[in-house]
Tab-separated table of C-alpha atoms in Angstrom:
chain	number	residue	atom	x	y	z
J	10	MET	CA	61.821	112.438	-42.711
J	11	ALA	CA	62.808	113.817	-39.296
J	12	GLU	CA	60.568	113.994	-36.263
J	13	ALA	CA	57.639	116.428	-36.702
J	14	ARG	CA	55.241	118.232	-34.417
J	15	LEU	CA	51.753	116.731	-34.020
J	16	ALA	CA	50.031	119.913	-35.234
J	17	ASP	CA	52.217	119.947	-38.338
J	18	VAL	CA	51.427	116.292	-39.004
J	19	HIS	CA	47.717	117.098	-39.015
J	20	ARG	CA	48.285	119.974	-41.436
J	21	HIS	CA	50.386	117.757	-43.698
J	22	ALA	CA	47.687	115.066	-43.813
J	23	ARG	CA	44.898	117.572	-44.498
J	24	SER	CA	46.915	119.182	-47.270
J	25	LEU	CA	47.653	115.875	-49.005
J	26	LEU	CA	44.039	114.692	-48.965
J	27	THR	CA	42.607	118.077	-49.913
J	28	THR	CA	44.992	118.394	-52.860
J	29	ALA	CA	44.004	114.897	-53.984
J	30	GLY	CA	40.338	115.970	-54.029
J	31	ILE	CA	39.239	113.630	-51.242
J	32	GLU	CA	35.741	114.396	-49.990
J	33	ASN	CA	35.717	115.090	-46.236
J	34	ALA	CA	39.506	115.463	-46.383
J	35	GLU	CA	39.746	117.158	-42.980
J	36	LEU	CA	37.830	114.434	-41.146
J	37	ASP	CA	39.616	111.625	-42.957
J	38	ALA	CA	43.001	113.177	-42.222
J	39	ARG	CA	42.197	113.520	-38.531
J	40	LEU	CA	41.006	109.913	-38.230
J	41	LEU	CA	44.068	108.536	-39.984
J	42	VAL	CA	46.518	110.664	-37.994
J	43	GLU	CA	44.857	109.634	-34.736
J	44	TRP	CA	44.927	105.971	-35.740
J	45	VAL	CA	48.572	105.927	-36.814
J	46	THR	CA	49.981	108.103	-34.019
J	47	GLY	CA	47.732	106.902	-31.203
J	48	PHE	CA	47.044	110.523	-30.192
J	49	ASP	CA	43.384	111.513	-30.162
J	50	ARG	CA	41.903	114.987	-30.659
J	51	LEU	CA	42.225	115.868	-26.972
J	52	GLU	CA	45.937	115.060	-27.014
J	53	THR	CA	46.393	117.222	-30.110
J	54	ILE	CA	44.776	120.160	-28.293
J	55	ARG	CA	46.799	119.566	-25.135
J	56	ASN	CA	50.120	118.951	-26.826
J	57	PRO	CA	50.190	120.283	-30.414
J	58	HIS	CA	53.966	120.534	-30.323
J	59	GLY	CA	54.466	116.924	-29.296
J	60	GLY	CA	56.969	115.099	-31.475
J	61	ILE	CA	56.062	112.289	-33.867
J	62	ALA	CA	58.902	109.939	-34.772
J	63	ALA	CA	60.109	109.434	-38.339
J	64	ASP	CA	58.970	105.783	-38.527
J	65	VAL	CA	55.434	106.801	-37.493
J	66	LEU	CA	55.421	109.516	-40.152
J	67	ALA	CA	56.441	106.958	-42.759
J	68	ARG	CA	53.528	104.701	-41.766
J	69	LEU	CA	51.183	107.682	-41.971
J	70	ASP	CA	52.275	108.475	-45.519
J	71	VAL	CA	51.530	104.871	-46.490
J	72	VAL	CA	47.958	105.032	-45.201
J	73	LEU	CA	47.383	108.495	-46.653
J	74	ASN	CA	48.358	107.112	-50.051
J	75	ARG	CA	45.944	104.231	-49.574
J	76	ARG	CA	43.187	106.800	-48.950
J	77	ILE	CA	44.221	108.818	-52.008
J	78	ASN	CA	44.065	105.615	-54.076
J	79	GLY	CA	40.416	105.056	-53.149
J	80	GLU	CA	40.453	102.901	-50.020
J	81	SER	CA	38.047	104.220	-47.403
J	82	VAL	CA	39.223	105.410	-44.008
J	83	HIS	CA	37.223	102.762	-42.199
J	84	ARG	CA	38.560	99.926	-44.327
J	85	ILE	CA	42.098	101.165	-43.703
J	86	ILE	CA	41.488	101.365	-39.963
J	87	GLY	CA	39.604	98.069	-40.013
J	88	ARG	CA	36.582	99.108	-38.002
J	89	ARG	CA	33.489	101.285	-38.166
J	90	ALA	CA	30.769	102.436	-35.782
J	91	PHE	CA	27.159	101.447	-36.447
J	92	PHE	CA	24.095	102.075	-34.292
J	93	GLY	CA	26.325	103.103	-31.397
J	94	LEU	CA	28.465	99.955	-31.538
J	95	GLU	CA	31.923	99.234	-32.941
J	96	PHE	CA	32.416	96.663	-35.702
J	97	SER	CA	35.543	95.092	-37.154
J	98	LEU	CA	35.762	94.828	-40.941
J	99	SER	CA	37.370	92.268	-43.220
J	100	ALA	CA	37.884	91.741	-46.936
J	101	ASP	CA	34.692	89.642	-47.060
J	102	THR	CA	32.415	92.279	-45.527
J	103	LEU	CA	30.856	95.564	-46.506
J	104	GLU	CA	31.272	98.505	-44.194
J	105	PRO	CA	28.110	98.979	-42.143
J	106	ARG	CA	26.927	102.390	-43.303
J	107	PRO	CA	24.573	104.925	-41.691
J	108	ASP	CA	21.832	104.355	-44.293
J	109	THR	CA	21.435	100.786	-43.022
J	110	GLU	CA	20.491	102.076	-39.582
J	111	ALA	CA	17.076	102.739	-41.161
J	112	LEU	CA	16.597	98.964	-41.442
J	113	VAL	CA	17.433	98.465	-37.752
J	114	GLU	CA	15.048	101.270	-36.770
J	115	LEU	CA	12.246	99.730	-38.832
J	116	ALA	CA	12.731	96.226	-37.427
J	117	LEU	CA	13.148	97.239	-33.798
J	118	PRO	CA	9.505	97.936	-32.777
J	119	PHE	CA	8.253	94.730	-34.405
J	120	LEU	CA	10.822	92.575	-32.595
J	121	GLN	CA	10.243	94.361	-29.299
J	122	GLN	CA	6.539	93.570	-29.626
J	123	ARG	CA	7.246	89.893	-30.354
J	124	VAL	CA	9.396	89.667	-27.238
J	125	ALA	CA	6.691	91.394	-25.196
J	126	GLU	CA	4.139	88.853	-26.447
J	127	ASN	CA	6.213	85.674	-26.297
J	128	GLY	CA	9.104	86.351	-23.936
J	129	VAL	CA	11.672	85.701	-26.673
J	130	ALA	CA	12.060	86.237	-30.413
J	131	ASP	CA	14.240	84.758	-33.145
J	132	LEU	CA	15.785	86.658	-36.047
J	133	ILE	CA	17.659	85.475	-39.111
J	134	ASP	CA	19.919	87.921	-40.942
J	135	LEU	CA	20.593	86.888	-44.545
J	136	GLY	CA	23.931	88.114	-45.881
J	137	THR	CA	25.045	89.136	-42.416
J	138	GLY	CA	28.525	90.379	-43.355
J	139	THR	CA	29.967	92.025	-40.238
J	140	GLY	CA	26.833	90.973	-38.352
J	141	ALA	CA	26.040	94.649	-37.801
J	142	ILE	CA	22.265	94.467	-38.337
J	143	ALA	CA	21.676	91.436	-36.153
J	144	ILE	CA	24.140	92.519	-33.470
J	145	ALA	CA	22.686	96.035	-33.304
J	146	LEU	CA	19.245	94.524	-32.716
J	147	LEU	CA	20.603	92.076	-30.129
J	148	GLY	CA	22.140	95.036	-28.334
J	149	GLN	CA	18.731	96.704	-28.133
J	150	ILE	CA	16.581	93.679	-27.249
J	151	ARG	CA	17.711	91.519	-24.351
J	152	HIS	CA	15.590	88.471	-25.163
J	153	LEU	CA	16.264	88.363	-28.887
J	154	ARG	CA	18.277	85.563	-30.513
J	155	ALA	CA	19.809	85.793	-33.976
J	156	VAL	CA	21.321	83.653	-36.715
J	157	GLY	CA	23.629	85.399	-39.165
J	158	VAL	CA	23.834	83.726	-42.592
J	159	ASP	CA	26.538	84.368	-45.155
J	160	ILE	CA	28.023	82.615	-48.168
J	161	ALA	CA	31.525	83.916	-47.353
J	162	PRO	CA	33.293	81.987	-44.555
J	163	GLY	CA	35.502	84.994	-43.825
J	164	ALA	CA	32.439	87.145	-43.183
J	165	LEU	CA	31.141	84.632	-40.659
J	166	VAL	CA	34.446	84.748	-38.765
J	167	THR	CA	34.168	88.541	-38.650
J	168	ALA	CA	30.530	88.409	-37.533
J	169	ARG	CA	31.354	85.993	-34.697
J	170	ASP	CA	34.200	88.251	-33.585
J	171	ASN	CA	31.881	91.260	-33.624
J	172	ALA	CA	29.251	89.441	-31.598
J	173	HIS	CA	31.932	88.701	-28.998
J	174	LEU	CA	33.246	92.278	-29.146
J	175	ASN	CA	29.754	93.635	-28.428
J	176	GLY	CA	28.861	91.154	-25.705
J	177	VAL	CA	26.105	89.222	-27.489
J	178	SER	CA	27.924	86.078	-28.643
J	179	ASN	CA	25.737	83.881	-26.403
J	180	ARG	CA	22.696	84.924	-28.502
J	181	PHE	CA	24.290	84.963	-31.948
J	182	ALA	CA	24.980	81.978	-34.210
J	183	ALA	CA	26.725	82.127	-37.594
J	184	LEU	CA	25.628	79.831	-40.430
J	185	HIS	CA	27.401	79.188	-43.732
J	186	SER	CA	24.659	79.119	-46.350
J	187	SER	CA	23.607	80.514	-49.692
J	188	TRP	CA	20.388	82.243	-48.679
J	189	PHE	CA	18.075	79.602	-47.176
J	190	ALA	CA	19.927	76.518	-48.485
J	191	GLU	CA	21.172	75.352	-45.055
J	192	VAL	CA	18.553	77.089	-42.902
J	193	THR	CA	16.192	75.096	-40.691
J	194	GLY	CA	13.527	76.122	-38.200
J	195	GLY	CA	11.249	79.127	-37.911
J	196	PHE	CA	11.848	82.790	-37.155
J	197	ASP	CA	9.870	85.803	-36.040
J	198	MET	CA	11.685	87.969	-38.573
J	199	ILE	CA	13.805	87.500	-41.662
J	200	ILE	CA	15.995	90.548	-42.218
J	201	SER	CA	18.470	91.354	-44.977
J	202	ASN	CA	20.553	94.057	-46.563
J	203	PRO	CA	21.032	92.034	-49.749
J	204	PRO	CA	23.189	92.845	-52.760
J	205	TYR	CA	21.063	95.260	-54.796
J	206	ILE	CA	23.423	96.948	-57.251
J	207	ARG	CA	22.859	96.167	-60.929
J	208	SER	CA	25.782	94.112	-62.234
J	209	ASN	CA	26.652	96.631	-64.939
J	210	ASP	CA	26.623	99.534	-62.452
J	211	ILE	CA	29.257	98.200	-60.045
J	212	ALA	CA	32.223	99.520	-62.008
J	213	ASN	CA	30.695	103.024	-61.910
J	214	LEU	CA	30.405	103.191	-58.118
J	215	GLN	CA	32.717	105.287	-55.968
J	216	PRO	CA	36.253	103.828	-55.870
J	217	GLU	CA	35.849	103.099	-52.158
J	218	VAL	CA	33.050	100.691	-53.105
J	219	ALA	CA	33.904	99.455	-56.593
J	220	MET	CA	37.566	98.739	-55.826
J	221	HIS	CA	37.442	97.600	-52.201
J	222	ASP	CA	34.025	96.191	-51.252
J	223	PRO	CA	33.395	92.474	-51.946
J	224	VAL	CA	31.521	92.038	-55.227
J	225	LEU	CA	29.394	89.223	-53.789
J	226	ALA	CA	27.930	91.691	-51.318
J	227	LEU	CA	27.129	94.240	-54.037
J	228	ASP	CA	25.947	92.372	-57.140
J	229	GLY	CA	22.168	91.976	-57.225
J	230	GLY	CA	22.061	90.602	-60.768
J	231	ALA	CA	21.161	92.229	-64.051
J	232	ASP	CA	18.406	94.396	-62.560
J	233	GLY	CA	19.631	94.444	-58.948
J	234	LEU	CA	16.523	92.622	-57.758
J	235	GLU	CA	17.412	88.927	-57.853
J	236	PRO	CA	18.019	88.556	-54.080
J	237	TYR	CA	14.570	89.997	-53.330
J	238	ARG	CA	12.988	87.373	-55.585
J	239	ILE	CA	14.790	84.600	-53.706
J	240	ILE	CA	13.778	85.955	-50.308
J	241	ALA	CA	10.158	86.637	-51.272
J	242	VAL	CA	9.604	83.174	-52.753
J	243	GLN	CA	11.163	81.236	-49.873
J	244	ALA	CA	10.455	83.382	-46.817
J	245	GLU	CA	7.071	81.914	-45.881
J	246	SER	CA	8.615	78.487	-45.221
J	247	TYR	CA	10.823	79.969	-42.491
J	248	LEU	CA	8.477	82.472	-40.865
J	249	ARG	CA	6.463	81.815	-37.730
J	250	ALA	CA	2.813	82.865	-37.652
J	251	ASN	CA	2.487	86.625	-38.162
J	252	GLY	CA	6.207	86.937	-38.752
J	253	ALA	CA	7.776	89.648	-40.890
J	254	VAL	CA	10.417	90.218	-43.540
J	255	ALA	CA	12.483	93.417	-43.440
J	256	VAL	CA	14.863	94.399	-46.235
J	257	GLU	CA	17.059	97.293	-47.229
J	258	ILE	CA	16.563	98.607	-50.776
J	259	GLY	CA	18.245	100.896	-53.266
J	260	PHE	CA	16.948	104.455	-53.387
J	261	ASP	CA	14.867	103.772	-56.539
J	262	GLN	CA	13.696	100.204	-55.870
J	263	ARG	CA	10.623	100.603	-53.675
J	264	ILE	CA	7.958	99.889	-56.306
J	265	ASP	CA	9.837	96.945	-57.809
J	266	VAL	CA	10.518	95.323	-54.423
J	267	GLU	CA	6.936	95.851	-53.265
J	268	THR	CA	5.714	94.167	-56.467
J	269	ILE	CA	8.070	91.212	-55.995
J	270	PHE	CA	6.835	90.574	-52.451
J	271	ALA	CA	3.185	91.090	-53.425
J	272	ARG	CA	3.508	88.278	-55.967
J	273	SER	CA	4.435	85.961	-53.087
J	274	GLY	CA	1.501	87.107	-50.956
J	275	PHE	CA	3.242	89.712	-48.791
J	276	ALA	CA	1.856	93.157	-47.984
J	277	LEU	CA	3.941	96.225	-47.185
J	278	LYS	CA	3.481	97.099	-43.501
J	279	GLY	CA	6.312	99.522	-42.838
J	280	LEU	CA	8.656	101.898	-44.655
J	281	GLN	CA	11.668	103.784	-43.296
J	282	LYS	CA	13.696	106.571	-44.879
J	283	ASP	CA	17.456	106.936	-44.448
J	284	ILE	CA	19.339	110.000	-43.229
J	285	GLY	CA	19.286	111.406	-46.763
J	286	GLY	CA	15.498	111.143	-47.002
J	287	HIS	CA	15.480	108.172	-49.406
J	288	GLU	CA	13.129	105.230	-48.901
J	289	ARG	CA	15.632	102.677	-47.614
J	290	ALA	CA	13.929	99.906	-45.623
J	291	MET	CA	10.693	97.968	-46.086
J	292	LEU	CA	8.809	95.591	-43.793
J	293	PHE	CA	6.432	92.948	-45.165
J	294	MET	CA	3.935	90.519	-43.647
J	295	LYS	CA	1.813	87.807	-45.208
J	296	LEU	CA	-1.648	88.856	-46.327
C-alpha cells in the first residue's frame, strides 16, 4: 500500500474496527494509530495531511487485526495507566483496570493513618501482577514500604520494572511465593486483588480476558472464592496489631467474602464501590 495521509489512516482504522463490531472502536483506533505512527492527537490536528509510509501502514494493519481478533489495545501496546501512573504489561500479568482503583482508594486512608501514628508502614500485596496496587499506594504515601508477592516469576520481573519506572523501587520488594508460603514478618496491611472468577465461567468472559489474560490470575476455583479462604485463614499470622486486610471482590461476592472473613474472626470495616457503582473492595480488621 502506498503512502497515505494521517487523517485518512485514522479513518481507515476507525472503519475497520467499527465494521468488526469493536466496542469503543473510535478510541481504540486512535490509540493504535498514535502508537504505530508515533503521531499523537495534537500532531493529527496540526498536520492531518502528513504522509505515513507504506511499511508503517503495514504494521498498523497487523495491530488492527490483533484488536479485531480479541486482543485488547493495552495488551497490544504493552502498557496501561492506573491511578495516574503508567504500568508495563507482560504475558504473566493482568491489565490494571479502573475498577481496581476502588481498592487503592479504600486502603489509602488506613495506611496514611498508620504512617501518621508510627512514622512508617508496611504493606504486602498478594498476587501483585504488574505491581499496580502496591506501586500506586507507594506513590501516594512517602513512608510506605511494600512487598509484592506473585507465583509467576515473569510477573515479578514486570512489577520490579514498574516500581523502577515509577520511582519507588527503593521501597518495593518482589517475592516469589504461592500466597503466604515464603512470607515472613509482619505487615500493617495485607492487600490483594485475587483471582475470583469461577473456573467454569472463564471461557465465557470477553475475548480480551478469556483469550489473553493469564488464567492463574483469573481462576478463583469452583466458586471463585478459594483465594479469600486462604487469605482469611492465614492473614492473622502476618498482621501487626490492629492491622487490616483489603481485598477486591467480584460484583456479586460481598456477602460470601464477608462470611469467609467472619469465620476467621475478621469484621468488615470498610467498603468501596467501583466506577460502575458495584461493591468492589472490602477492608477487614480482627474483632
